[in-house]
Tab-separated table of C-alpha atoms in Angstrom:
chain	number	residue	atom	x	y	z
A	1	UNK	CA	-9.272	24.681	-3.473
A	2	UNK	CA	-9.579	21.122	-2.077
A	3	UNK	CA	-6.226	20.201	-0.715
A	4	UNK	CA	-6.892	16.844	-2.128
A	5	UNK	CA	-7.142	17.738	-5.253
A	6	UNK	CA	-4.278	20.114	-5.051
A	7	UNK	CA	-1.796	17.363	-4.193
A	8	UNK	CA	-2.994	15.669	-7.649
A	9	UNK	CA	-1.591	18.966	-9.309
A	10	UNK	CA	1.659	17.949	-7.337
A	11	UNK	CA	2.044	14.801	-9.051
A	12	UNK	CA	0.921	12.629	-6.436
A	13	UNK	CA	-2.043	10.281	-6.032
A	14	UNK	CA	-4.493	9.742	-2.865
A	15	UNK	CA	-5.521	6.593	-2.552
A	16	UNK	CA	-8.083	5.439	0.110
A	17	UNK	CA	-6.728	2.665	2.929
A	18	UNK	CA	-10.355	1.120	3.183
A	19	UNK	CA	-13.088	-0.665	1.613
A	20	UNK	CA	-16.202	-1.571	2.573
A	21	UNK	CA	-19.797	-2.298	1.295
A	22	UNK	CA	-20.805	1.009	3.398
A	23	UNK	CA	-18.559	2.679	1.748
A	24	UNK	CA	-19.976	1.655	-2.060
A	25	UNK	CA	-23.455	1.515	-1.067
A	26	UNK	CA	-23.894	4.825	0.441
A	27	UNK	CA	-22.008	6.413	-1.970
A	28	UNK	CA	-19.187	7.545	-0.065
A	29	UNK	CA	-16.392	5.856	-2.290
A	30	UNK	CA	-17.895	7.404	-5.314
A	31	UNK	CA	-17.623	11.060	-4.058
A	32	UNK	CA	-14.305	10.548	-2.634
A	33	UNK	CA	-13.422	9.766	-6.078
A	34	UNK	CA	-15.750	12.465	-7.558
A	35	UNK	CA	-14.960	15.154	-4.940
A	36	UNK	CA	-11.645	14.507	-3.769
A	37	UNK	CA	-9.478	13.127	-6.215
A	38	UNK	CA	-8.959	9.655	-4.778
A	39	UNK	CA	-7.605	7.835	-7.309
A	40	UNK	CA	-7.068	4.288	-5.325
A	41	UNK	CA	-7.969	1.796	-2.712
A	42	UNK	CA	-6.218	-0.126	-0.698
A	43	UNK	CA	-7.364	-3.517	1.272
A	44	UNK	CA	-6.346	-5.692	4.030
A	45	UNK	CA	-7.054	-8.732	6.485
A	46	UNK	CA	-8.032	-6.369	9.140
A	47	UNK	CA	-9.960	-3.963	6.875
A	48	UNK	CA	-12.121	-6.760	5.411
A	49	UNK	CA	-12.339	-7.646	9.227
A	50	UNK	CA	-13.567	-4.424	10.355
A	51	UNK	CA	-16.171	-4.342	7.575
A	52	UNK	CA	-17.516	-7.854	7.299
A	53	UNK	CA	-18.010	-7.763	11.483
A	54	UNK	CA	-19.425	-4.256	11.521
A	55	UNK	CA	-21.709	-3.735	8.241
A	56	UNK	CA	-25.045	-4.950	7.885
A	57	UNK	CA	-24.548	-5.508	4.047
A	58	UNK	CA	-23.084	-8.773	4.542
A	59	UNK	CA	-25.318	-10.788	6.718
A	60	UNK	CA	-27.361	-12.303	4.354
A	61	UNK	CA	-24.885	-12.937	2.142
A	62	UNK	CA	-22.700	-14.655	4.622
A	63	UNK	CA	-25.739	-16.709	5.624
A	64	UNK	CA	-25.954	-17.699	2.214
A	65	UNK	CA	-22.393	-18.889	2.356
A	66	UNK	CA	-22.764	-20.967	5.131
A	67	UNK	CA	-25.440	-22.743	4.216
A	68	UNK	CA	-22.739	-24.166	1.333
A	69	UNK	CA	-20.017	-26.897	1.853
A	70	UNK	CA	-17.270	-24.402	1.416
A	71	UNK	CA	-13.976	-23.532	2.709
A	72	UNK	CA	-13.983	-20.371	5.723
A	73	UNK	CA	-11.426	-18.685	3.231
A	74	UNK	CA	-14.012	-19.579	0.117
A	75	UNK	CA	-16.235	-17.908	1.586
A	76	UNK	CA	-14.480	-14.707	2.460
A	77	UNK	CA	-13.106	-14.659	-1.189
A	78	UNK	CA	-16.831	-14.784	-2.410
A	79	UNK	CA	-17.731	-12.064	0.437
A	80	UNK	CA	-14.969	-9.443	-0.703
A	81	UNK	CA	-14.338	-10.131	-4.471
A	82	UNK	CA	-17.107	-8.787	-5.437
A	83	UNK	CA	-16.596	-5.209	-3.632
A	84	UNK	CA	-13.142	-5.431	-4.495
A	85	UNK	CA	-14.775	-5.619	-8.537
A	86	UNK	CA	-17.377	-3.067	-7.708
A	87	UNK	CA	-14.194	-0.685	-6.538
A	88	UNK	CA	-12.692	-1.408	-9.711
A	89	UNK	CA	-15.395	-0.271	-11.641
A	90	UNK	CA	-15.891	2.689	-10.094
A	91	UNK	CA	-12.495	3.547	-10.775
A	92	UNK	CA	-12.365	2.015	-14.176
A	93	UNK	CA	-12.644	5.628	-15.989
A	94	UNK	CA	-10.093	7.148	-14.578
A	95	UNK	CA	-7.783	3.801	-14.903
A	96	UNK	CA	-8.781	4.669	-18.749
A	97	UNK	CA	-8.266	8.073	-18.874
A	98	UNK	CA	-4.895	8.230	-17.383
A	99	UNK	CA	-3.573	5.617	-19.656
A	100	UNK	CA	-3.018	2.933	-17.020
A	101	UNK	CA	-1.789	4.920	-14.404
A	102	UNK	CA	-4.600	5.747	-11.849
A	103	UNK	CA	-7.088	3.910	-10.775
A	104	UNK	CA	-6.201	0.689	-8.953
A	105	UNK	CA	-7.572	-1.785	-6.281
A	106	UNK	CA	-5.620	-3.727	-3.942
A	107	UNK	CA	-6.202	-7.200	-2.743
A	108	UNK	CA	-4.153	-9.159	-0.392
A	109	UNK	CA	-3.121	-12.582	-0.983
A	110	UNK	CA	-3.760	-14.905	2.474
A	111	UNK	CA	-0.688	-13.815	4.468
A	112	UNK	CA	0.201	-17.353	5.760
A	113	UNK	CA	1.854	-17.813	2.174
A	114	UNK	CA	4.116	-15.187	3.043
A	115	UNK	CA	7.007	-17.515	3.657
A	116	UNK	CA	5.566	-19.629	0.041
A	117	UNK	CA	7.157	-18.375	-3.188
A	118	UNK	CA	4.780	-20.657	-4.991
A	119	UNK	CA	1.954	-20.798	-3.040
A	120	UNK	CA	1.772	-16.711	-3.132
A	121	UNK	CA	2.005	-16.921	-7.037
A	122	UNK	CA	-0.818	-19.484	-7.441
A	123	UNK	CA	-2.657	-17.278	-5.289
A	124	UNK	CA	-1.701	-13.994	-7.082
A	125	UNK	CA	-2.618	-15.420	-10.552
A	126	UNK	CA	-6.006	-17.183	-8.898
A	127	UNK	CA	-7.182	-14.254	-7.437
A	128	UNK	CA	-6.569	-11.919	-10.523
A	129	UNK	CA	-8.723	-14.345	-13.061
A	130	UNK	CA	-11.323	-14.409	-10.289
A	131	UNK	CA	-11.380	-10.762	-9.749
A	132	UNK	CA	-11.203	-10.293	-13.849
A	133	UNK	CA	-10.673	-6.256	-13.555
A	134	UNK	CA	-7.093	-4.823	-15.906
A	135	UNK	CA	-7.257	-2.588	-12.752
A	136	UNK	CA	-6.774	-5.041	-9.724
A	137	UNK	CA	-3.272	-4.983	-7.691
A	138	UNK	CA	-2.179	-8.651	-6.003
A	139	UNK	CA	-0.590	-7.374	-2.561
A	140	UNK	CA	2.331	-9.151	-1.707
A	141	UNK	CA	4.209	-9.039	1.410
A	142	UNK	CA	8.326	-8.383	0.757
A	143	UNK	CA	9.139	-10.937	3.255
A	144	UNK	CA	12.150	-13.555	0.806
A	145	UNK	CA	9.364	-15.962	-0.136
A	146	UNK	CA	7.845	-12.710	-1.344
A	147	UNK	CA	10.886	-11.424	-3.755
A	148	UNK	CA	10.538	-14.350	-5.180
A	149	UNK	CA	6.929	-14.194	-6.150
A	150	UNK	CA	6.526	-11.133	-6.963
A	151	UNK	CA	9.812	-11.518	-9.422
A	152	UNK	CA	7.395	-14.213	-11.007
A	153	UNK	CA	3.593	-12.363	-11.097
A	154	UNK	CA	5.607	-9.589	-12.379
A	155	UNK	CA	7.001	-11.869	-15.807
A	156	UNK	CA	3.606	-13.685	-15.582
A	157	UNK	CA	1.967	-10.000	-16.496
A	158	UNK	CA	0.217	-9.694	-13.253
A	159	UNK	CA	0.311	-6.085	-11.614
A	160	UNK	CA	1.595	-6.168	-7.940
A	161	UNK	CA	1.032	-3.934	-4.794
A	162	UNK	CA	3.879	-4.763	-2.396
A	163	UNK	CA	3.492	-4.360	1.001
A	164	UNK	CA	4.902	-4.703	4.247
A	165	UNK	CA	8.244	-2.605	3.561
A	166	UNK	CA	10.045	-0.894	6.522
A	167	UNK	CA	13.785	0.256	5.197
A	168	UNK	CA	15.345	1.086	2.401
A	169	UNK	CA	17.059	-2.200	2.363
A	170	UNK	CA	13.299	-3.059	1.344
A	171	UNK	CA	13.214	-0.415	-1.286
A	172	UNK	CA	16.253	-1.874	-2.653
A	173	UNK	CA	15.223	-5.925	-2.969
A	174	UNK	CA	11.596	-4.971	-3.842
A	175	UNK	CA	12.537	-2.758	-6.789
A	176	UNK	CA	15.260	-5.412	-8.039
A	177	UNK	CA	12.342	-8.483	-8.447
A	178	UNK	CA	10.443	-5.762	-10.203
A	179	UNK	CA	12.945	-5.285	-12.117
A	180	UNK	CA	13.574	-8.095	-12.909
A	181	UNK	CA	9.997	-9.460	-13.750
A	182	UNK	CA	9.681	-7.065	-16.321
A	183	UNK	CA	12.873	-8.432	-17.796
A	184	UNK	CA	11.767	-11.918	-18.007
A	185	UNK	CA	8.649	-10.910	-19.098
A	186	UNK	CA	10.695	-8.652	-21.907
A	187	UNK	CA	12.508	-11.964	-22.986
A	188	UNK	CA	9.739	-14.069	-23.576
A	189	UNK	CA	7.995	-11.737	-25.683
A	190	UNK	CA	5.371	-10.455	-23.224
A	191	UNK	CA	3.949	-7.019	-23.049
A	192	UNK	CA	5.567	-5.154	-20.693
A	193	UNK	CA	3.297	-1.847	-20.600
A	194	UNK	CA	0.043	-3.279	-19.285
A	195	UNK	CA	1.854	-3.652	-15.584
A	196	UNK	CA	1.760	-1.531	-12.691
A	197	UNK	CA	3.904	-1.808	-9.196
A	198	UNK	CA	3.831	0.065	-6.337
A	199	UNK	CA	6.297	-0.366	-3.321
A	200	UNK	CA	4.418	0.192	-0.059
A	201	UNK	CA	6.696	1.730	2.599
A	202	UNK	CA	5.030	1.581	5.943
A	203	UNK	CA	5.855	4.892	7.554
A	204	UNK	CA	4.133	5.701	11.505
A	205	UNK	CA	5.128	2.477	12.949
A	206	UNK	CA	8.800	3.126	12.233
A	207	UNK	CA	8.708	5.914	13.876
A	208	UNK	CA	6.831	4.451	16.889
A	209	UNK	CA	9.639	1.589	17.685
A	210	UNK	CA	12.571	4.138	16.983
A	211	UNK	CA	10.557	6.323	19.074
A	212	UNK	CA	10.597	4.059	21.827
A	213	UNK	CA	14.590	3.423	21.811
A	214	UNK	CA	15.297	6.986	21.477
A	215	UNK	CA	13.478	7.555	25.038
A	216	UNK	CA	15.687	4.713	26.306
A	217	UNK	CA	18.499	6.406	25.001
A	218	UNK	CA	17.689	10.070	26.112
A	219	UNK	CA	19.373	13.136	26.341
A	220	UNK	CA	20.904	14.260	22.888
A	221	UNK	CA	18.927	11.029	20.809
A	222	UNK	CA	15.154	12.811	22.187
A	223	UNK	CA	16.067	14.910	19.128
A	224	UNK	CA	15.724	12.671	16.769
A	225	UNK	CA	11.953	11.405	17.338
A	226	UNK	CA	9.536	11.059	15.346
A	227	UNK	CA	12.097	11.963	12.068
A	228	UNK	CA	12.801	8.383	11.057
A	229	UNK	CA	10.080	7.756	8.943
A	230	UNK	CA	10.081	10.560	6.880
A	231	UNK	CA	14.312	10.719	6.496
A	232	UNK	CA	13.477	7.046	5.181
A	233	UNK	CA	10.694	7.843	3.091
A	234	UNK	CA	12.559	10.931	1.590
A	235	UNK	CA	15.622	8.881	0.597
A	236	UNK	CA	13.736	5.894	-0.934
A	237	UNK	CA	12.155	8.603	-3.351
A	238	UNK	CA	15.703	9.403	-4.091
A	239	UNK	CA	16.797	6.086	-5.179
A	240	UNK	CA	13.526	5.834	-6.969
A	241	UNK	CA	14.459	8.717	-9.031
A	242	UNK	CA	17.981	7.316	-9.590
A	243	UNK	CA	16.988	3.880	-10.377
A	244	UNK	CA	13.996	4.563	-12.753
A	245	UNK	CA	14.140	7.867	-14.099
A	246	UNK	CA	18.232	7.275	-15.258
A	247	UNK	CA	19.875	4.961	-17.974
A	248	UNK	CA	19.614	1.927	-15.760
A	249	UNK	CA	15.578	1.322	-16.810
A	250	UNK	CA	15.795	3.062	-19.823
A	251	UNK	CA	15.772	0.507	-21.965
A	252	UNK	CA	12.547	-1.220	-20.507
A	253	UNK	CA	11.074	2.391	-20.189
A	254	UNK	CA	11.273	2.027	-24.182
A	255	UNK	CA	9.390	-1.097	-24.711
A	256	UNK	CA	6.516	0.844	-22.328
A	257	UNK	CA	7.748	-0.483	-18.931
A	258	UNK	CA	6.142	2.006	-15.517
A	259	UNK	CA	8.841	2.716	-13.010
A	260	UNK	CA	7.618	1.254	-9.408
A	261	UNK	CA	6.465	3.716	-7.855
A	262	UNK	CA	6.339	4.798	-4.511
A	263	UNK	CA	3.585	4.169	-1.710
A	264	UNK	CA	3.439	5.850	1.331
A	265	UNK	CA	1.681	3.600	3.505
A	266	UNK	CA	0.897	3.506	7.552
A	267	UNK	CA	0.251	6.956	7.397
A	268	UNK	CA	-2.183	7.674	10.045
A	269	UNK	CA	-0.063	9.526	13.102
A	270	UNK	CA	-0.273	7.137	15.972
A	271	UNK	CA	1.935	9.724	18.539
A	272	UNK	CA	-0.701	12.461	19.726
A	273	UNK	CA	2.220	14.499	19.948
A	274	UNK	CA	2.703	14.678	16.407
A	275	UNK	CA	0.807	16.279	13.400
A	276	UNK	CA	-1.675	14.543	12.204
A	277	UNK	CA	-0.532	14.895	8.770
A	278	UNK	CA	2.973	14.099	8.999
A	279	UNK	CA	3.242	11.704	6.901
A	280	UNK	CA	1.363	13.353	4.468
A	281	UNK	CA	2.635	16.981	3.956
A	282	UNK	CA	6.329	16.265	3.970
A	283	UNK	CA	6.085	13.593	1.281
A	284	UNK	CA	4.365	14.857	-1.556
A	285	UNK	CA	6.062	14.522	-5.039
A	286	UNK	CA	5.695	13.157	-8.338
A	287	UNK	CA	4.676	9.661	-9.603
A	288	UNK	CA	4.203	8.886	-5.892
A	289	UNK	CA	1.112	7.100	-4.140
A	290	UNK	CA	-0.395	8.157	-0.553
A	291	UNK	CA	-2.789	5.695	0.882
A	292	UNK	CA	-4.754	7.263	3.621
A	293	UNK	CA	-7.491	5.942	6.026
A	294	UNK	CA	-10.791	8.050	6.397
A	295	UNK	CA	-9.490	10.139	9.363
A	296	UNK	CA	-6.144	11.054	7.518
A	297	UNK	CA	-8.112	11.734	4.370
A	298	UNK	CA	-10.134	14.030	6.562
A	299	UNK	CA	-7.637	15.808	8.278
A	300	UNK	CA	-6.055	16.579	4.485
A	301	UNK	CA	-9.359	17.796	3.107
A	302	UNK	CA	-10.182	20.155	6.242
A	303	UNK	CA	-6.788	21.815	7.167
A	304	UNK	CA	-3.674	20.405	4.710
A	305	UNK	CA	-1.192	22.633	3.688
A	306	UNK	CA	0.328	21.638	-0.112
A	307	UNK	CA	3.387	21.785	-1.412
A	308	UNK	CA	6.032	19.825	-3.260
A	309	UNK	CA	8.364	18.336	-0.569
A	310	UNK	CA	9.371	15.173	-1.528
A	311	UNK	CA	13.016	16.323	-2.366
A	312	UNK	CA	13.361	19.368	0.316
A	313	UNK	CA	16.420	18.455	2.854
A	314	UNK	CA	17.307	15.434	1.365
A	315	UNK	CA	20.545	16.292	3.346
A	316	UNK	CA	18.764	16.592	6.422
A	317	UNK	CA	17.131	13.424	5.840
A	318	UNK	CA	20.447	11.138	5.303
A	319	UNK	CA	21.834	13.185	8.669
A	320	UNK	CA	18.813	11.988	10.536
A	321	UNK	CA	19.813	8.343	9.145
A	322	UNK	CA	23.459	8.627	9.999
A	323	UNK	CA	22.482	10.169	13.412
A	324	UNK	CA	20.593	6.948	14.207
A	325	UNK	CA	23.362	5.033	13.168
A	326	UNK	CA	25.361	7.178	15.177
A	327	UNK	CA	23.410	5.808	18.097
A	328	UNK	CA	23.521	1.742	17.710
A	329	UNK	CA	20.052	2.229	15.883
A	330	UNK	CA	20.195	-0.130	12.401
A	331	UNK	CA	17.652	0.942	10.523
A	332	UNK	CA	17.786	-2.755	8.942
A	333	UNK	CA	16.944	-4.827	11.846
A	334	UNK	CA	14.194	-2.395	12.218
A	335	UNK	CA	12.829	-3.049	9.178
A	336	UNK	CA	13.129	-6.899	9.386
A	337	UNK	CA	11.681	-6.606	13.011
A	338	UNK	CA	8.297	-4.687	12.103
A	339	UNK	CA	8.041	-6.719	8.921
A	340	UNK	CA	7.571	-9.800	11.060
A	341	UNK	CA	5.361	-8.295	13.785
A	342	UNK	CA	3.434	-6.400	10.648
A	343	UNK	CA	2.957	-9.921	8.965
A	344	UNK	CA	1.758	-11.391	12.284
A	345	UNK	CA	-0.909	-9.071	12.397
A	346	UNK	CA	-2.507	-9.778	8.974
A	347	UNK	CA	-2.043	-13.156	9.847
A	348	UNK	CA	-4.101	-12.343	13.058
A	349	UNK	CA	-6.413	-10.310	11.383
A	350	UNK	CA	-6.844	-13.185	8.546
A	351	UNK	CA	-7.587	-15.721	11.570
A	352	UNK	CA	-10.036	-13.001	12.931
A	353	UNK	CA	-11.511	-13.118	9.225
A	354	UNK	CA	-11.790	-16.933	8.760
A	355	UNK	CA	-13.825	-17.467	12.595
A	356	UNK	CA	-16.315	-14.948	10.754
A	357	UNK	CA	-16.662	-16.797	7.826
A	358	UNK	CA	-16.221	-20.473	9.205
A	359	UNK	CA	-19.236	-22.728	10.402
């Protein structure tokens, strides 16, 4: 059987880390979805980057654009929202069919409002009556400016994809505005079971930094590489199942409330060294999202091995924490560092974006 489709039997989703109009024209989206199970997609500035530069399906179109007295970021809106709807359609039966649970599309809000509370919500609620599909996700960063917006899509009924989370001290903030959200919402009356959150923890690029100041360290700490991400991933499914499967949520769960649940994100293996699928085997559980690029998805179609491993050495995993701690690691200031250099990508990216789009 399909390894893809057997980690749907596990519980988990796949959900693809690119969109493009290649992708929808040829087909190729709609027999991932057909063949393998993919039950998502996922978008960013440097996706749309990739496929606006590289794919012949949007010259004319961008032509078009610029032949109009419009903004560079108008006209990227006008480029991408209608793949991101086509995506949405495509996955509209299944969003159906499992009640709300499956099928979404991500789209990023412009990541120089990351540090804008109210800026990112005007943009959240603008892009989702643009977009117009009951399965589109606004992607927020979880930078402070960030808690604070998504606290307020959230209340305002708007179904959130947060990104950019590095450390269970993320987990932790990210699932409290959730939670939250849904109680305002709750108080004023609104319906609280048409939203859906996920909480996207980025995986390969904490172990790549850790990696590099356990080879400073050496000796006894070359152990530890390349466990990080997983240990963290491992014990934020933990608290997940604490926080939203216990008495604590149970009293939104009963007015229809979703737990937020888990994304595994940044999961293509940057280290050689490493398996390719290693952050894909070890992490697959229940009511838990993988995004994958194409050559991840590959790799888990041709030779993945399936199981349910979310909750195996859960010990191990908060040993391989403390161990770091052990050596002057904090796996805080980790986080908060490769938030800020992931955000200054996607703002890089989003520059990138805007000189394609601009006069």
């Amino acid at each position: 059987m399909n390894p893809l489709l057997q980690v749907r039997e596990q519980g988990q989703q796949i959900w693809l880390d690119n969109l493009s109009r290649t992708l929808l024209n040829e087909g190729h989206l709609a027999r991932f979805v057909a063949d393998d199970g993919v039950a998502g997609v996922t978008t960013n500035p440097a996706i749309f980057y990739k496929a606006i530069a590289g794919g012949r399906y949007y010259e004319d179109d961008l032509a078009a654009l610029k032949r109009q007295s419009l903004s560079a970021e108008s006209r990227y809106e006008q480029l991408v929202i209608p793949d991101v709807q086509r995506a949405c359609d495509l996955l509209l039966p299944l969003h159906a069919q499992s009640g709300g649970k499956m099928g979404y599309v991500s789209l990023e809000v412009s990541p120089e409002l990351a540090d804008d509370a109210a800026a990112t919500v005007a943009a959240g609620l603008r892009l989702k009556d643009a977009v117009g599909r009951a399965n589109l996700l606004i992607k927020v960063p979880a930078t402070s400016a960030g808690l604070v917006a998504i606290e307020q899509l959230i209340a305002a009924g708007v179904s959130v994809n947060v990104t950019l989370m590095f450390s269970l001290a993320h987990v932790d903030a990210v699932a409290a505005a959730y939670v939250q959200g849904l109680e305002k919402r709750r108080e004023a009356g609104g319906d609280v079971a048409a939203i859906m959150s996920v909480a996207s923890l980025f995986l390969s690029r904490v172990d790549s930094l850790i990696d590099k100041q356990l080879d400073e360290l050496g000796g006894d700490a070359l152990a530890l590489r390349g466990k990080a991400a997983v240990a963290t991933a491992r014990l934020a499914y933990q608290r997940y199942r604490a926080r939203f499967h216990g008495p604590a949520f149970a009293s939104l769960q009963s007015a229809g409330a979703r737990p937020q649940y888990m994304l595994w994100a940044s999961t293509g293996t940057k280290n050689p060294a490493y398996s390719d699928l290693l952050y894909v085997e070890p992490l697959i559980g229940p009511d838990t999202v993988n995004t994958l690029p194409d050559a991840t998805l590959d790799a888990l179609r041709d030779h993945g091995k399936v199981a349910n491993t979310l909750e195996l050495d859960v010990g191990q995993a908060q040993a391989t924490l403390d161990g770091l701690a052990g050596l002057g690691i904090d796996m805080n200031a980790v986080g908060e560092k490769l938030q800020a250099d992931g955000l200054l990508q996607f703002k890089e990216a989003f520059a990138k974006l805007l000189e394609l789009t601009a006069d």
